[in-house]
Amino acid sequence: MTYGYFLFLQLVGRFNGERSLSGIYHLLKGKQSAQPIQDSYLYHVRPFFHSLDTLKRDEFDRVYEECKEKDWLEPSDVQQESVRLTGKGAAFLATLRRKYTLPEGIYLTDYINEETSFWLKLQLTVQTLSELVHGRNAFLPVTRQPAVTESVRHFLQITPIDREKLSGHVFEELSRLLAEGPDDEANVLVGQLSGFGTGGLTIDQLSHQLERDIFECRMLHKAAIRRMMDHLSTRSGAYPFLSRLLDRKRGTLSLSASRTFQYINRGCSLEEISQARHLSRGTIEDHIVEIALKTNDFSCSPYLSEEVDQSVMEVVSQIQTRQLKRIKERLHDKASYFQIRLSLAKHAGEYGGTR
Amino acid sequence: MEKENKRNVPVCSNNPLIAKAGDVLRHVFGYDSFRPGQKRVISALLAHQDVFAMMPTGSGKSICYQIPGYLLPGLVLIVSPLLSLMEDQVVSLRRAGEKKVRALSSMLSFQERVRVLKHLDEFRFLFISPEMLQKPSVLSALQQVKVSLFVVDEAHCISQWGHEFRPDYMHLAEAREKMGSPVCLALTATADRRVREDIIGHLHLEKSKQVLESVDRPNIALVVRKVKNNAEKIKRLLALLRTAKWPAMVYCSSREWTEKLTEEIKSALDYRTAFYHGGMASEDRRKIQNQFLDGELDVLCCTNAFGMGINKSDVRLIVHFHYPAHLNAYLQEIGRAGRDGGQSLAVLYYSEEDDRLPVSLIDSNYPDETMLRNVLIRLDQGQLQTEDEHQFMTLLQSEGVTEVAARFILEQVKKKPDKKPYLSTFDDCLRLVKERRARQLDDLSKMRRWIRGTDCRRKSCLHFFGEKLSWRPRLCCDRCGLEIKDFQRRETDRSGMCFELNWERRLRRLLIGRNR
Ligand SMILES: [Zn+2]
């Protein structure tokens, strides 16, 4: 469990009592809604977003309870259902930091939206080829998700070479890709792959077999996936087969936000978009904040004047918080929540590093 | 009731159709002889007679419709209640070399569904879920092709008395009629008289040929052991596993227990052990299932979520760490042992503290009075809607109603006549709850009587199904003097290979064929 503490305490430290426990949970799960997305940028914890997407709430609560029992946490005074580190907790986190690091691959977050789908496609492709080259044309597929099934079928159809050769190519490319990262990551990833006469292991099983913390195994797995997707997108020429499994068209924006972005690029105003898409103003605002966070050269000026932006930044540097309510109070309501969020989003890259 | 003795039936026959069926059995499926009951079912179907067949789990039910598929012109349509079951059947047919087989369920993508419906006339077998069969587009596509055989698999799902009642099974007779009433085969494993009558009534099979095989599986020895408490149970279980033959399945009443026992077994014995329950991600469940089928596990600790559609022939031991709430379920679960005909063992442990479990499980199947009234009132006031069934279910579950109980409510309110307030169904609902609950408690008390009985286990079990024991196998049951040491593993039976954890070797094993 200590790796679980390492992850949890780090986030508690980073949020410093300004976000609820649910906020931390949703960040780890990678919930596609405004708050966790925004948090991941504003608090510089992007690598954690969607890093434990299979985490169950009761599992998360167990980590929290245990940390609480050990007196590493105390209730926060600025946010309900929120905690911050005690001195003891901070000291223990420092010890853990000397022992553990986050795997490098975790920082490669450009294809976060594709993670789940890419991983399922990879598993199904390997399983299908494995069964085929061993002469079995019927098997129980690892996933039944229609979109995944369709795209693997497509992958196999557009590759006009025989199955044995294709399997050989996939083997070769996968070996090369995995050899670029640490063996730990490769073992966790390949251990989960299923095929002829070989059922993939669950993360829980791998954690027992490798005698490693289950949270660490999950992080290693995630790092391996992110590293692979990064290589496949930046060096697709070197991996002509596998790179077809990665949908590179999809950026980091959530699906709905990217649609809003299209309207903005066509010159539509906030109200017009809200009407055209039959979505509330608040939802469109969420999208614009997400776009501001994730798009480098996005101009916020239609929604945020230079003057308001300046005053928000001044307050932030004075009271060192990213809690909207406190900022708004200090500004005597001269800025709306939307403007504050936008200003924070615009300057998200300017304070504090991630690592 | 008709009975055949336990020996397999040779395929040679004077009847030309049956001779052909024998050819298919040998050449397509690779069996030498029919198993009890198969031949009678098949010859009746080939003579265009409807059949109601009850055959115990693991007795080769699917052969009964697979063979006619090769001899009758047109499509064999098989209604199946579970996706996993369908998938498994499709895979086993494909492995027998059959390409003209598909499964039509909600899990298919839209394009795939359209593809299947467009090419119906090219298939020999189509598996279908009952809810798909209710879709007008599906039904009208089926009306365009010749359906030669309408198979209702796991037909006990049609019975409200059955423990796996599926409301959408109630519409099957109507669907069959719309397809021009093709010959019908209703298949079920162990079902008592009341369930059988329900099946026959709902599917209009009064004039059908009835093939009722004994529920007995003579190659499975039955042992019941009373213990003081859970701690002793675990001790006994570990001692059993230490010497008995695998692969083994250990049935538990809850998710927590499957995980706990897996830990216990792993730490005490060096066995390849895993757990399986409904709370796991579907991908993880599939992995464990594949590992078990592929012989990569010695012991699987599971809830009753594992089972239907699992076609593993060499399971040697079934342990009930907690007893199920009815004998039907017990027989179905132990029936997963010894499908290859080999000697197998079923051991049930029970202690007084187990007696609380099943009753609370039964109660959790139904809403309590206050909750029921509350839901009906909210429906009348428009605070709750049933149009979006999923949303309705999720909402009730978030208020602490179990999934089964939520489905019960949904099923009842959907039957409400128009113009009447929802609250008017309150009394009927309560009556139904009382009826079903009483029935389940009755089943439970039978199960308990069987556990505590002093007579031969096999004989008393058959008695509950209205059968008489015709012959007793040598290794019968604990009451007949069976010792668990009769089932000792030989020294040479060793646990198989460990999981390959080195990524390079594993990847090579997966992707590079044997002939390289
Ligand atoms: Zn006996």
Short mmCIF file of C-alpha atoms in Angstrom, two decimals, chain A residues 119 122 126 170-191 193 220-221 223-225 227-228 231 239 242, chain B residues 503-504 507:
data_model
loop_
_atom_site.label_atom_id
_atom_site.label_comp_id
_atom_site.label_asym_id
_atom_site.label_seq_id
_atom_site.Cartn_x
_atom_site.Cartn_y
_atom_site.Cartn_z
CA TRP A 119 -5.19 -0.19 -24.66
CA LEU A 122 -3.90 -3.30 -28.48
CA VAL A 126 -2.64 -9.16 -29.94
CA VAL A 170 3.36 -6.62 -34.54
CA PHE A 171 5.70 -8.73 -32.41
CA GLU A 172 8.72 -6.94 -33.77
CA GLU A 173 7.26 -3.46 -33.36
CA LEU A 174 5.96 -4.17 -29.87
CA SER A 175 9.31 -5.59 -28.79
CA ARG A 176 11.12 -2.53 -30.10
CA LEU A 177 8.65 -0.14 -28.50
CA LEU A 178 8.76 -1.83 -25.13
CA ALA A 179 12.53 -2.13 -25.16
CA GLU A 180 12.69 1.66 -25.16
CA GLY A 181 11.15 1.80 -21.68
CA PRO A 182 12.11 0.03 -18.47
CA ASP A 183 11.50 -3.72 -18.14
CA ASP A 184 9.20 -3.16 -15.17
CA GLU A 185 6.74 -1.33 -17.34
CA ALA A 186 6.99 -3.85 -20.15
CA ASN A 187 6.40 -6.78 -17.78
CA VAL A 188 3.29 -5.20 -16.33
CA LEU A 189 1.92 -4.35 -19.75
CA VAL A 190 2.63 -7.63 -21.51
CA GLY A 191 1.56 -9.61 -18.43
CA LEU A 193 -2.08 -9.46 -22.67
CA LEU A 220 3.73 1.37 -14.42
CA HIS A 221 1.01 0.16 -16.73
CA ALA A 223 3.36 4.91 -17.98
CA ALA A 224 3.95 2.13 -20.49
CA ILE A 225 0.77 2.98 -22.38
CA ARG A 227 5.08 6.10 -23.58
CA MET A 228 3.90 3.83 -26.36
CA HIS A 231 6.37 7.07 -29.59
CA TYR A 239 6.03 1.75 -36.37
CA LEU A 242 1.02 -0.28 -34.52
CA TRP B 503 7.68 -9.78 -21.18
CA GLU B 504 9.88 -10.85 -24.06
CA LEU B 507 5.19 -11.79 -26.16
#
